[in-house]
XYZ file of C-alpha atoms in Angstrom:
608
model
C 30.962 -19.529 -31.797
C 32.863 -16.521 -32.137
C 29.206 -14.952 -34.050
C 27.591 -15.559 -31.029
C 29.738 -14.121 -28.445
C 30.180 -11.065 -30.928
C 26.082 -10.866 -31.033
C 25.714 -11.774 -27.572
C 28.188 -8.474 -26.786
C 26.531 -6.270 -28.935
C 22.874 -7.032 -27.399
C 24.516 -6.470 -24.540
C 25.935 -2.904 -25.159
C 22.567 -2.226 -26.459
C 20.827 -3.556 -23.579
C 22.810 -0.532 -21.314
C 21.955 2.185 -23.960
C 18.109 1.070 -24.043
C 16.263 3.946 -22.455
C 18.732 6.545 -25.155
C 17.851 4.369 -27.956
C 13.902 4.498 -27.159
C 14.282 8.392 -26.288
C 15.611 8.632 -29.775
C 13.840 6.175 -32.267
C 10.149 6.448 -30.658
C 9.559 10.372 -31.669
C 11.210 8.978 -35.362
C 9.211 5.915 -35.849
C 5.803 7.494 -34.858
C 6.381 10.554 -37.120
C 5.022 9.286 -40.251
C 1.322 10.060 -38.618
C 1.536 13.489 -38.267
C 3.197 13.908 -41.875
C 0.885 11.525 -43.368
C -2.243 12.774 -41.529
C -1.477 16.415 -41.089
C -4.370 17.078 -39.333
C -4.815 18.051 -35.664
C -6.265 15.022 -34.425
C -3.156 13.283 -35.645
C -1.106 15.692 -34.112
C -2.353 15.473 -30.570
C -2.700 11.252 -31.147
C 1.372 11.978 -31.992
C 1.725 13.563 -28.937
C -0.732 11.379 -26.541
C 1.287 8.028 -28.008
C 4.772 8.939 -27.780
C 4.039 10.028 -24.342
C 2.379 6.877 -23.401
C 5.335 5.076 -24.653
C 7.737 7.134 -22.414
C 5.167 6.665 -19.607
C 5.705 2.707 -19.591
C 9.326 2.232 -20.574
C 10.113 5.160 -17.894
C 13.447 6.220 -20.299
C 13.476 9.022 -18.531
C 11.850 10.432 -15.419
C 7.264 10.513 -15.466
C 7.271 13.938 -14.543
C 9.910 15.073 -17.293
C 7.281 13.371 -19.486
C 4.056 15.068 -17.852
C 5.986 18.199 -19.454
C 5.878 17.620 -23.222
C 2.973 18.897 -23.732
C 4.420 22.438 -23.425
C 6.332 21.621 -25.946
C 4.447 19.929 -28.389
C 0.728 21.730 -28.507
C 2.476 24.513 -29.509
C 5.093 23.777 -31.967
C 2.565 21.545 -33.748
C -0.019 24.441 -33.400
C -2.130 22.867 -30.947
C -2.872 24.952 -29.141
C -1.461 28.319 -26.910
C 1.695 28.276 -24.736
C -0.397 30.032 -21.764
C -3.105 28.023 -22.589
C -1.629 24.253 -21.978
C 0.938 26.005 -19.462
C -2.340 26.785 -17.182
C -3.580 23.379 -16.666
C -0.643 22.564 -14.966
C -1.792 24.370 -11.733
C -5.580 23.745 -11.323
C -8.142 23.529 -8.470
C -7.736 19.802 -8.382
C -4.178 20.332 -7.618
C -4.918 22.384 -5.181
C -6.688 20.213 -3.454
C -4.118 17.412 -3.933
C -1.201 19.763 -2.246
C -3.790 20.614 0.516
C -3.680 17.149 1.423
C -0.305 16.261 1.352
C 0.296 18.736 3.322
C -2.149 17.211 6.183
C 0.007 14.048 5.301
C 3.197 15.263 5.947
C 1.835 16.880 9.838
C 0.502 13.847 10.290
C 3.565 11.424 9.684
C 5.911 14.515 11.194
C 4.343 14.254 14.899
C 3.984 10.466 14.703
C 0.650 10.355 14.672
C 0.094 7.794 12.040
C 2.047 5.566 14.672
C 0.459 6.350 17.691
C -2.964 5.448 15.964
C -1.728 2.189 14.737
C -0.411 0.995 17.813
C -3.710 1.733 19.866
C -5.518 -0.292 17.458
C -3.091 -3.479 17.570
C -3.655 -3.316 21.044
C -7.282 -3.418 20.763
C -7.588 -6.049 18.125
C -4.259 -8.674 19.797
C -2.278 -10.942 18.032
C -4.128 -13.807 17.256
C -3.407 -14.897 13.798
C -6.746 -13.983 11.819
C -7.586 -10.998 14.142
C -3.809 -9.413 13.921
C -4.247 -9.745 10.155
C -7.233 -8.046 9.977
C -6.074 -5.157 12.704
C -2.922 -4.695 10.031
C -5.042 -4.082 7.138
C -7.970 -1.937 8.833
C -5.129 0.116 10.275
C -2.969 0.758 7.283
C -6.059 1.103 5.070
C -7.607 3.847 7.424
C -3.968 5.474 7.078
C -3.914 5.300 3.218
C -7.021 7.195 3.035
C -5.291 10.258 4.510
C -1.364 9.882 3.852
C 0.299 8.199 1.200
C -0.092 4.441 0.316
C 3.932 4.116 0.324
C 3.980 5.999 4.274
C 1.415 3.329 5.863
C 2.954 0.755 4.559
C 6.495 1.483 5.511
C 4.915 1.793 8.644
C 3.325 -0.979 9.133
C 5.357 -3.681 7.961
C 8.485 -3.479 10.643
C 5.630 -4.077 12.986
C 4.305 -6.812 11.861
C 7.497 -8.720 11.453
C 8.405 -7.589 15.200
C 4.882 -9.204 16.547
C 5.646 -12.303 14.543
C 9.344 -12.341 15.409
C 8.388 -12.631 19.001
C 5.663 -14.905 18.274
C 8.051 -17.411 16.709
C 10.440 -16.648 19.116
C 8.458 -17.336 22.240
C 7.051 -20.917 20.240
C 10.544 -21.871 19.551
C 11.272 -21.299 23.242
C 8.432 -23.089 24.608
C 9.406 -26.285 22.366
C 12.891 -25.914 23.713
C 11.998 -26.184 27.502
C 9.560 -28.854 26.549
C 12.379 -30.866 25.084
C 14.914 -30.026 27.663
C 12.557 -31.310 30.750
C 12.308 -34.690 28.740
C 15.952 -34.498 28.572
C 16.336 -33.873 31.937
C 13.949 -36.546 32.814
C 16.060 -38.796 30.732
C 18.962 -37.393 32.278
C 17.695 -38.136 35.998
C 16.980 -41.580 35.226
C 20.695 -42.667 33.933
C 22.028 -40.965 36.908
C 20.072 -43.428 39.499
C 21.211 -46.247 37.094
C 25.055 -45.493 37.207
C 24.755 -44.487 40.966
C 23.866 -47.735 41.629
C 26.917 -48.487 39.305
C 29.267 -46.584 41.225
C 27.782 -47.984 44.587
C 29.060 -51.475 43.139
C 32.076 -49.989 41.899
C 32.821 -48.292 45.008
C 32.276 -51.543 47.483
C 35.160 -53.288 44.936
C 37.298 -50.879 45.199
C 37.320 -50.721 49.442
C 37.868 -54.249 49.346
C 41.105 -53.979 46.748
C 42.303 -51.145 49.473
C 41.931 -53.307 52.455
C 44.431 -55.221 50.303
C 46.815 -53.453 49.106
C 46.567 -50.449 51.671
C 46.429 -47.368 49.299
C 43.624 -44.833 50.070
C 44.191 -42.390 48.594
C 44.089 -43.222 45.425
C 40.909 -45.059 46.173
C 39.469 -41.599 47.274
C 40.792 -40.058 43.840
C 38.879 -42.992 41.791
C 35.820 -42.768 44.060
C 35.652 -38.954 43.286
C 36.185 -38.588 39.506
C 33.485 -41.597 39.387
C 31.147 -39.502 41.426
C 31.983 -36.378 39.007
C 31.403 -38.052 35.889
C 28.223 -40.219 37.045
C 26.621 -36.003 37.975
C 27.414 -34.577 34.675
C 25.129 -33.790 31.979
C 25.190 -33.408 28.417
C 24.617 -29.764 27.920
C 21.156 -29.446 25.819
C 22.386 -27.606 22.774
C 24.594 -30.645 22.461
C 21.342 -32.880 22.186
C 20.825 -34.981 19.713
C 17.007 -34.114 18.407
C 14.365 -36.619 18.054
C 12.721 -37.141 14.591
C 9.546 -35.741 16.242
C 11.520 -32.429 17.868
C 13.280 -31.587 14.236
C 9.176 -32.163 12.724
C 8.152 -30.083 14.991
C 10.969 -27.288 14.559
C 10.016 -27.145 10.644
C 6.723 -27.269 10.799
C 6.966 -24.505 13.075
C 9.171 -22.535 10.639
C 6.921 -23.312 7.817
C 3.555 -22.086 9.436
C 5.765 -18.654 10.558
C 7.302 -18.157 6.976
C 4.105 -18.808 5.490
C 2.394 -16.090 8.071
C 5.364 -13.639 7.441
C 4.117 -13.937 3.811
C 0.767 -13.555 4.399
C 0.958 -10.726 6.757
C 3.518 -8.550 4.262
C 1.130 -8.965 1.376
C -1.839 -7.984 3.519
C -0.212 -4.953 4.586
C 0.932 -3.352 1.090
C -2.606 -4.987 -0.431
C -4.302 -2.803 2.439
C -2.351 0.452 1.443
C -3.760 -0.073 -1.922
C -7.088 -0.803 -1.522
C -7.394 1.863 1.430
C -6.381 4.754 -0.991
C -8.802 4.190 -3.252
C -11.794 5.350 -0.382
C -11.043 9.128 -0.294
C -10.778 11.756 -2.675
C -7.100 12.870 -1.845
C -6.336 9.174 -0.829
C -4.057 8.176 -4.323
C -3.311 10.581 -7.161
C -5.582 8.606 -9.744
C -9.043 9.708 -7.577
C -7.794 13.526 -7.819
C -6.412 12.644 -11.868
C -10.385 11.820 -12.470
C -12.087 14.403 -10.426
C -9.895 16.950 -12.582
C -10.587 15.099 -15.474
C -14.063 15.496 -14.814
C -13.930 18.966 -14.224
C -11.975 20.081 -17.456
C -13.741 17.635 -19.866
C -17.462 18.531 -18.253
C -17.562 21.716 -17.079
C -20.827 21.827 -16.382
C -21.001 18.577 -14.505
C -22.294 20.497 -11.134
C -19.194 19.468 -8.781
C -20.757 15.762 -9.189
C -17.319 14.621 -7.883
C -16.596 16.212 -4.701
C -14.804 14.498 -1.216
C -18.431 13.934 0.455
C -19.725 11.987 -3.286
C -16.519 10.048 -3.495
C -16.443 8.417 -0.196
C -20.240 7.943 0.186
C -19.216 5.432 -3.197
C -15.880 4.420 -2.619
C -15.775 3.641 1.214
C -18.215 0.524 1.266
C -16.524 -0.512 -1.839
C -13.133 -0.673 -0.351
C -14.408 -2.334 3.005
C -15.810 -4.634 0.828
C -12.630 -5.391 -0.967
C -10.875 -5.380 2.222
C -13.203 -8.306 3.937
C -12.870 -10.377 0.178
C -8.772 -9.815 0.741
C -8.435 -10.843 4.002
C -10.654 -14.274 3.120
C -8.270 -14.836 0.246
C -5.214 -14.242 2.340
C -6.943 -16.302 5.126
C -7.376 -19.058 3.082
C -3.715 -18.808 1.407
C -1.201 -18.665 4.202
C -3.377 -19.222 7.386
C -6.063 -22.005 6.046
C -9.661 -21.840 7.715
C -8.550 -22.907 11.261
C -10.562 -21.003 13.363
C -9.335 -22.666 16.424
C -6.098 -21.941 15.883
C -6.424 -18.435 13.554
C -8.686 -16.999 16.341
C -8.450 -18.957 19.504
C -4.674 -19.988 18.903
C -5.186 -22.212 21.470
C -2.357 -23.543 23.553
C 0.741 -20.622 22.745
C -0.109 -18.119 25.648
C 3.264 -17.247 26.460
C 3.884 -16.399 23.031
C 0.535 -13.920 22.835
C 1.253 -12.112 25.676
C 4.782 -11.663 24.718
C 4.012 -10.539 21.357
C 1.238 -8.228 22.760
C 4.269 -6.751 25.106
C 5.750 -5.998 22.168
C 3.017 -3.507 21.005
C 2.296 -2.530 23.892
C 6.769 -1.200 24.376
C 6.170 0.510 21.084
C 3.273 2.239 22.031
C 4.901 3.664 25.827
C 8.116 4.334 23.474
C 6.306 7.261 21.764
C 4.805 8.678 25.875
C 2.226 10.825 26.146
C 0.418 12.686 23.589
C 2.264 15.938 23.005
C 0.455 19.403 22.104
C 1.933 19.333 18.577
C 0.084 15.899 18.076
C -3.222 17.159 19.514
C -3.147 20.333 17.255
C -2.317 18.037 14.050
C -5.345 15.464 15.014
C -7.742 18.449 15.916
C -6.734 20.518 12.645
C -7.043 17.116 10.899
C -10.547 16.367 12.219
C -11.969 19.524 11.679
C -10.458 19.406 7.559
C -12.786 15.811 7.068
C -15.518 17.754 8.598
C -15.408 20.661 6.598
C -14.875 18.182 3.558
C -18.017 16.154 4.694
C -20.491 18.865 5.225
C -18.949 21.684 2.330
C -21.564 19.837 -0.621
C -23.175 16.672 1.127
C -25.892 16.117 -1.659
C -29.226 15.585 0.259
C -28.471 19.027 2.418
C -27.357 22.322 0.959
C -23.312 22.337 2.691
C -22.362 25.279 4.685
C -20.450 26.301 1.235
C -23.789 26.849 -0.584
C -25.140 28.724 2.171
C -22.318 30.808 2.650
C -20.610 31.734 -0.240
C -21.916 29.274 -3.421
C -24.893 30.671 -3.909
C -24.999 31.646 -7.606
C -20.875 30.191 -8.481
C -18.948 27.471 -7.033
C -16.680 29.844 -4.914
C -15.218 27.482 -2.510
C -14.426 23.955 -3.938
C -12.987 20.894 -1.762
C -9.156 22.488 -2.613
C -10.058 25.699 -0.527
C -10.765 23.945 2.366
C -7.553 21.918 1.787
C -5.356 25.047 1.328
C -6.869 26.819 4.560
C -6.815 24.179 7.171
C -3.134 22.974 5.901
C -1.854 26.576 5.861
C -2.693 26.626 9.799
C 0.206 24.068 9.969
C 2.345 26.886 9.736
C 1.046 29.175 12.056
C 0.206 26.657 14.856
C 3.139 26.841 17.350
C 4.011 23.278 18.178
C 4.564 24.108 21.785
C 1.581 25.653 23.951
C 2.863 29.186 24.890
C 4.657 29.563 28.014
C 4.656 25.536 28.676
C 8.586 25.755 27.126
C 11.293 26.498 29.072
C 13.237 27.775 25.928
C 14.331 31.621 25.346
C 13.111 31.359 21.659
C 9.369 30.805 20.418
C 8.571 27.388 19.705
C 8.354 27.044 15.919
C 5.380 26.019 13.561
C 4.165 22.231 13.260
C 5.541 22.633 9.525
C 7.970 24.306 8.244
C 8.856 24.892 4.534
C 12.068 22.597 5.020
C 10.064 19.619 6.000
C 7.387 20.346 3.258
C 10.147 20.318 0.412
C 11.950 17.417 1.463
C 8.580 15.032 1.827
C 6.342 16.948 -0.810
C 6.315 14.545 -3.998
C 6.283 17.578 -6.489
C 6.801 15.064 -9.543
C 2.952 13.918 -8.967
C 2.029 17.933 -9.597
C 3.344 17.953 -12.805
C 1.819 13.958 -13.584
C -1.625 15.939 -12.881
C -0.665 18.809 -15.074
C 0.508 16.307 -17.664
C -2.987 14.913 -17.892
C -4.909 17.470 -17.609
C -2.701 19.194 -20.384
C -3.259 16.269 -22.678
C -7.283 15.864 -21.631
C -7.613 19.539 -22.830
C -5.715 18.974 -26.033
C -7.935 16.563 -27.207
C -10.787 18.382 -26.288
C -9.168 21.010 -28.410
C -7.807 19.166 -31.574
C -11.326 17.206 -31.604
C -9.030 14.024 -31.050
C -11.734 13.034 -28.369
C -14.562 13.345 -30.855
C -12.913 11.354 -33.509
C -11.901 8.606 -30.581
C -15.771 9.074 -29.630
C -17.209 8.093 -32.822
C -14.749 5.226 -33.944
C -15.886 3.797 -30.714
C -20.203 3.947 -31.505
C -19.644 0.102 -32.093
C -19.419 -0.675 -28.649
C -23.637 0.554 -28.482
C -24.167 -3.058 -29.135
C -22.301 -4.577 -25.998
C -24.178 -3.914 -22.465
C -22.850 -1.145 -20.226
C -22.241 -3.833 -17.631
C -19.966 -5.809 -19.821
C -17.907 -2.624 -21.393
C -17.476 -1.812 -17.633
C -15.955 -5.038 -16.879
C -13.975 -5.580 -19.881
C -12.465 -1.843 -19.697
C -11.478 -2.693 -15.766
C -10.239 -5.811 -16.676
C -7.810 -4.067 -19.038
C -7.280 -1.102 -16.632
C -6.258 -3.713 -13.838
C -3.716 -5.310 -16.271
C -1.922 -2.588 -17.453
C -1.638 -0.794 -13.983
C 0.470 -4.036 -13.533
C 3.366 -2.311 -15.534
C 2.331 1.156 -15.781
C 2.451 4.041 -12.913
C -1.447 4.291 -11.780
C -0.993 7.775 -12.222
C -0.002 7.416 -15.935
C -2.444 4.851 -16.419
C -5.541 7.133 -15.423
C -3.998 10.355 -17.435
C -3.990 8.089 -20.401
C -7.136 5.915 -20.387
C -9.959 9.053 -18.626
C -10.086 10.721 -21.710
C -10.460 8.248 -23.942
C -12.991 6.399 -21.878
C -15.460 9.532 -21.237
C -14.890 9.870 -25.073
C -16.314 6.686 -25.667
C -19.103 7.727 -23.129
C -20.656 10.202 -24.628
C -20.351 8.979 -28.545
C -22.690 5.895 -27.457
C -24.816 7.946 -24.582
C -23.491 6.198 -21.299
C -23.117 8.579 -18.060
C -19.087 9.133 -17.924
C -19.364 7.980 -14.535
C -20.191 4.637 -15.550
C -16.817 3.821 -17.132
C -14.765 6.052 -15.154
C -15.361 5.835 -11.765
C -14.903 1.742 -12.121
C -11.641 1.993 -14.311
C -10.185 4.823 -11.735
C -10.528 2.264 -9.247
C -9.048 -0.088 -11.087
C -5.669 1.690 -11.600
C -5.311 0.917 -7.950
C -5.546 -3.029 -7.833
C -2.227 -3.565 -8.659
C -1.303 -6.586 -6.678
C 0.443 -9.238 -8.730
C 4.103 -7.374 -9.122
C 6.737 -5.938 -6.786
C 6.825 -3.146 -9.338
C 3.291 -2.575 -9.728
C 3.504 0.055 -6.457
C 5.575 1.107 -4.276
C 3.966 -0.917 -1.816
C 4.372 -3.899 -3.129
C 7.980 -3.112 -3.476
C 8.811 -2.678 -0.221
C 6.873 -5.769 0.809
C 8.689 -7.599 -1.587
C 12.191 -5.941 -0.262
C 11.568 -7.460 3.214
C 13.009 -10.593 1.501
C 10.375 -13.082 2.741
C 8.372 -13.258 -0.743
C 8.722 -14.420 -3.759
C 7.414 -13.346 -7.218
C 5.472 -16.110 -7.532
C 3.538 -15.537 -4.303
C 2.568 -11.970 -4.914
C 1.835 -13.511 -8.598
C -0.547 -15.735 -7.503
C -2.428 -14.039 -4.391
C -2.571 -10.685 -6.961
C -4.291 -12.123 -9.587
C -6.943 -13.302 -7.955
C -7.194 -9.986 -5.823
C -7.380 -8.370 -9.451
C -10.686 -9.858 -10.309
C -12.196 -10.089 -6.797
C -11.233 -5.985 -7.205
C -12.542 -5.588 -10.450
C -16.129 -7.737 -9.508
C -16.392 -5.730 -6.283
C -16.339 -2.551 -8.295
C -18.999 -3.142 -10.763
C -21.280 -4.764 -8.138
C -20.738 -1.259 -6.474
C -21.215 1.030 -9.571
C -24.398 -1.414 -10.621
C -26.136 -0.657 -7.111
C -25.267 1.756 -4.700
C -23.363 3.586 -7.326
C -26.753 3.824 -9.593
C -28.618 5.174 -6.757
C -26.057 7.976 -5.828
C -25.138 9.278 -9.229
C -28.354 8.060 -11.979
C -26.043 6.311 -13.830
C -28.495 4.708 -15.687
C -29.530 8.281 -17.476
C -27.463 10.339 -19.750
C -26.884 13.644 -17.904
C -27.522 16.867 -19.705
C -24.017 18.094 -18.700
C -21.826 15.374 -20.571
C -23.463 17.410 -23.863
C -22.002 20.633 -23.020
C -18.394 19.155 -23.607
C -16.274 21.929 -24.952
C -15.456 22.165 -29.048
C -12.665 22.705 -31.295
C-alpha cells in the first residue's frame, strides 16, 4: 500500500512539472535524426516535428513556438538569419492586420450589435426561425470579425430571449393553475357559508338562552373570517399533471438552451471559413500558396475565395441547423415555426430584442463612418481581381506586376480609421477635437499579435522545406498515393484534418499539414488546390470539444452543456462538413479553378 501511495505521489509531482519535462526531453529524444541523418532534409524534419509536438501539447505559449525557426534554420545551417527572419512579415500578413483592424472598428462602435439585433427582429422568436436568425447572424459576423467576438456576442442574447420565453410559459401555467385554484377555492366557500349559516342560527338560539351576545358576535365573526380565507397559491399543493407539466416544460427549455448555444459557436465556425480574412487558416493557405507557388497568378485572392467558400458555408449552415433541428427541437413544425398557443411569451421575448436594440439609440456618426469605410473595403476587395473582368487593380496599376494585392487595400481603408474623426466637425459641443475612430491604445489591447507570428511560423517552416528539399523528399515518398482517386485522397486527408483540429489550434494545424499536402500534390500531378483548399476548410470544423475553439469554449462555459452533447452533435457536423466540402471542390470548385488539370505554375516550385 505504502508503493502505491509513494507511486501515486510521484505521478503526481510529475503530472505538475509536465509541460518542463516535454520542453526538455522532446528536443533530446528526437535528436538522434539529425545525427544519424545529417542531411538537410533531416534537419528541417527535426525542426518541423519538434515544433509540431510543442504545437499540440502547448508547453509553452504557440507563438513562442512560431519563433523557433529563427533559431533553428540557422544554427543547423538551414538557411539565412534575414532570410527566415523575412517571412515573418509578408503580404499575407498584411492583409490579415488590415482586417483586424476593420474588426476591431467594427466591435468598438457596436456595430456588430446593432446589426444583430435588427436581424432578430426581422426573423422573431419562434423556435426554428430564432435558431436560424442566431446562426445567419453570427455567421455573417464571423466572416468579418473574429469567430471568438460573434460568438461572445451572441450567446447572452440568446439565453435572454429564451429566459423570457421560459419565463413568460412558466407564468402562463401559473395563472392557469391559480384560476383552477381559485375556482376550487370559490366553491368550498359557498359550501362552508352554508355551514356557518347553520352554525350561526344555533348559536342565536343558545343566546336567547343564556343571554350573552357578545360573545355570540365574537364566534359569528372569527367564523365569518376563517370561512373567507384562502390558502395562498405558493402554498398549493401541485397536481401530478401541474408538476408534468412544470418538467416537461424545463426539459424542452434546457434542451433548447442546448441547442441554441451549440448553434451559435457552430455558426462562428462555419461562418469564418467564407472570407479570406474570416479565420487565420484561409490567410495561413493563401500565404502558403504564395511562397510555395510563386507563380500561381494570385489564384487565391478575396473575390476567388468567397465565390468558393460562401455557397459552401451556406450549405453547411442549412445541413447544421437540420441536425440541430432534429437534436434538441425534433421536426415539429407546428410548434418550431407556428409555436402555436404561447403568445404572451413571443411577444415578450420579442420585447426583449426589441429593449436591446433602443438601448444602443440612434445610429451615431462614428458608426456610419465604420459601416461606410467597411462597405467600401468588400467592394474594393470584390472588384480589385474578379476573374471574368480585368479589376480596377489591373487597369490601374497591375498591368505588367502585381502592384496592389488584397493586403493594400486592407492597409489603406483600415488606416482611415485613424484619421476619421468620430464626431462630425462642429456637431460637438467640446473645446477639444473629437478624436479618431481608432486609436493605437484600442488597437494594442484587442490586436491578437500572437496569430502574426503563428503566420510567420508557417510560412518560415513552408520556406524551409522548400529550401532543405524536405518537400521534395515528402513529395516522392508520397507517389504511392497515384493509385487512390483524387476524390478519395481528398476525403481521407479532410477526414484526418477534421480530427486533429479536434486537439490542435486550427492555426497550427494548417501551418503543419499545407506543406506537406501541396508536396504530395505535385509528386503525383494533382492541382494543389485540390487537397488544400478542402483540408483548409477542414481545420475549421471543429465541433466535438469545448477545447477545439474558442467558441466552443465559451458555449460550453455558459454551463448548460455537457461534453457529451457537443460530442455527439460535433461528430456528426464533422462529416456533414467534410462531405459538403468535397461536393463543393468536385463541382463548383472544378469549374472556378480547373482542378481537374495540372497547372503549369505548381512546376515552377522553387529549388534547393
Amino acid at each position: 500500500m505504502s508503493w502505491f501511495v509513494c507511486i501515486s505521489a510521484t505521478v503526481g509531482d510529475l503530472s505538475l512539472y509536465r509541460n518542463y519535462i516535454v520542453i526538455v526531453l522532446t528536443p533530446l529524444l528526437l535528436l538522434p535524426l539529425p545525427l544519424i541523418i545529417p542531411t538537410p532534409e533531416a534537419k528541417c524534419g527535426y525542426a518541423i516535428i519538434l515544433m509540431a509536438l510543442y504545437w499540440c501539447t502547448e508547453c509553452i505559449p504557440l507563438a513562442v513556438t512560431a519563433l523557433l525557426p529563427v533559431i533553428l534554420f540557422p544554427m543547423m545551417g538551414i538557411m539565412e538569419s534575414g532570410e527566415v527572419c523575412i517571412q515573418y512579415l509578408k503580404d499575407s500578413n498584411m492583409l490579415f492586420i488590415g482586417g483586424l483592424l476593420v474588426a476591431i472598428a467594427v466591435e468598438h462602435w457596436n456595430l456588430h450589435r446593432r446589426i444583430a439585433l435588427q436581424v432578430l427582429l426581422i426573423v422573431g422568436v419562434k423556435p426554428s426561425l430564432l435558431m436560424i436568425g442566431f446562426m445567419g447572424t453570427t455567421a455573417f459576423l464571423s466572416m468579418w470579425i473574429s469567430n471568438t467576438a460573434s460568438t461572445a456576442m451572441m450567446l447572452p442574447i440568446a439565453n435572454a430571449v429564451l429566459q423570457q420565453l421560459s419565463d413568460t410559459e412558466a407564468s402562463a401555467e401559473e395563472r392557469e393553475y391559480d384560476l383552477t385554484a381559485a375556482k376550487d377555492g370559490q366553491e368550498n366557500q359557498a359550501f362552508e357559508i352554508s355551514e356557518l349559516k347553520a352554525k350561526d342560527s344555533s348559536i342565536n338560539m343558545d343566546a336567547d338562552k343564556d343571554g350573552d351576545t357578545k360573545d355570540i358576535k365574537e364566534i359569528k365573526e372569527n367564523n365569518v373570517i376563517s370561512s373567507l380565507s384562502f390558502v395562498p397559491p405558493e402554498v398549493y399543493v401541485r397536481t401530478p399533471e401541474a408538476e408534468q407539466r412544470r418538467l416537461r416544460r424545463e426539459q424542452k427549455y434546457l434542451k433548447l438552451s442546448k441547442g441554441m448555444s451549440l448553434s451559435v459557436c457552430y455558426a462562428a465556425s462555419i461562418g469564418g471559413t467564407a472570407t479570406l480574412t474570416g479565420t487565420t487558416p484561409n490567410v495561413i493557405m493563401k500565404g502558403q500558396i504564395d511562397e510555395l507557388f510563386p507563380e500561381n497568378g494570385g489564384v487565391i485572392n478575396f473575390a476567388s475565395w468567397f465565390g468558393f467558400s460562401f455557397p459552401n458555408m451556406v450549405l453547411m449552415l442549412a445541413l447544421s441547423w437540420l441536425w440541430l433541428q432534429f437534436m434538441f427541437l425534433g421536426f415539429n413544425f407546428k410548434q418550431s415555426f407556428g409555436c402555436g398557443t404561447k403568445k404572451d411569451g413571443d411577444r415578450q421575448a420579442y420585447q426583449v430584442i426589441k429593449d436591446e436594440y433602443k438601448k444602443l439609440g440612434r445610429m451615431k456618426f462614428a458608426e456610419g463612418c465604420v459601416l461606410a469605410v467597411f462597405i467600401l473595403l468588400v467592394l474594393l476587395w470584390f472588384t480589385r481581381e474578379p476573374g471574368f473582368i480585368p479589376g480596377w487593380a489591373t487597369v490601374l496599376f497591375n498591368k505588367d506586376k502585381t502592384y496592389v494585392t488584397d493586403g493594400t487595400v486592407a492597409i489603406l481603408m483600415s488606416a482611415l480609421f485613424f484619421c476619421i474623426p468620430s464626431n462630425f466637425p462642429g456637431m460637438s459641443r467640446d473645446a477639444e477635437a473629437p478624436s479618431a475612430l481608432l486609436n493605437w491604445d484600442i488597437v494594442h489591447e484587442k490586436m491578437p499579435w500572437n496569430i502574426l507570428l503563428l503566420l510567420g511560423g508557417g510560412f518560415a517552416l513552408a520556406h524551409g522545406s522548400e529550401t532543405s528539399g524536405l518537400s521534395v523528399w515528402l513529395g516522392k515518398s508520397l507517389i504511392p498515393l497515384q493509385s487512390i482517386p483524387p476524390f478519395a485522397i481528398s476525403i481521407l486527408l479532410s477526414l484526418l484534418v477534421a480530427m486533429f483540429t479536434e486537439c490542435s489550434s486550427n492555426t497550427a494545424t494548417t501551418t503543419l499539414f499545407l506543406p506537406i499536402l501541396a508536396s504530395m500534390a505535385t509528386a503525383i500531378k494533382m492541382h494543389p488546390l485540390y487537397v488544400m483548399f478542402p483540408c483548409t476548410i477542414a481545420a475549421s470544423l471543429a465541433f466535438m470539444l469545448p477545447v477545439a475553439t474558442p467558441p466552443n469554449a465559451i458555449a460550453f462555459s455558459y454551463g448548460n452543456l455537457k461534453v457529451i452533447d457537443m460530442a455527439r452533435a460535433g461528430f456528426i457536423l464533422n462529416f456533414l462538413g467534410v462531405i459538403t466540402i468535397n461536393i463543393a471542390i468536385n463541382t463548383w470548385g472544378v469549374a472556378m479553378f480547373q482542378l481537374n488539370t495540372f497547372p503549369s505554375w505548381a512546376n515552377t516550385t522553387k529549388t534547393p
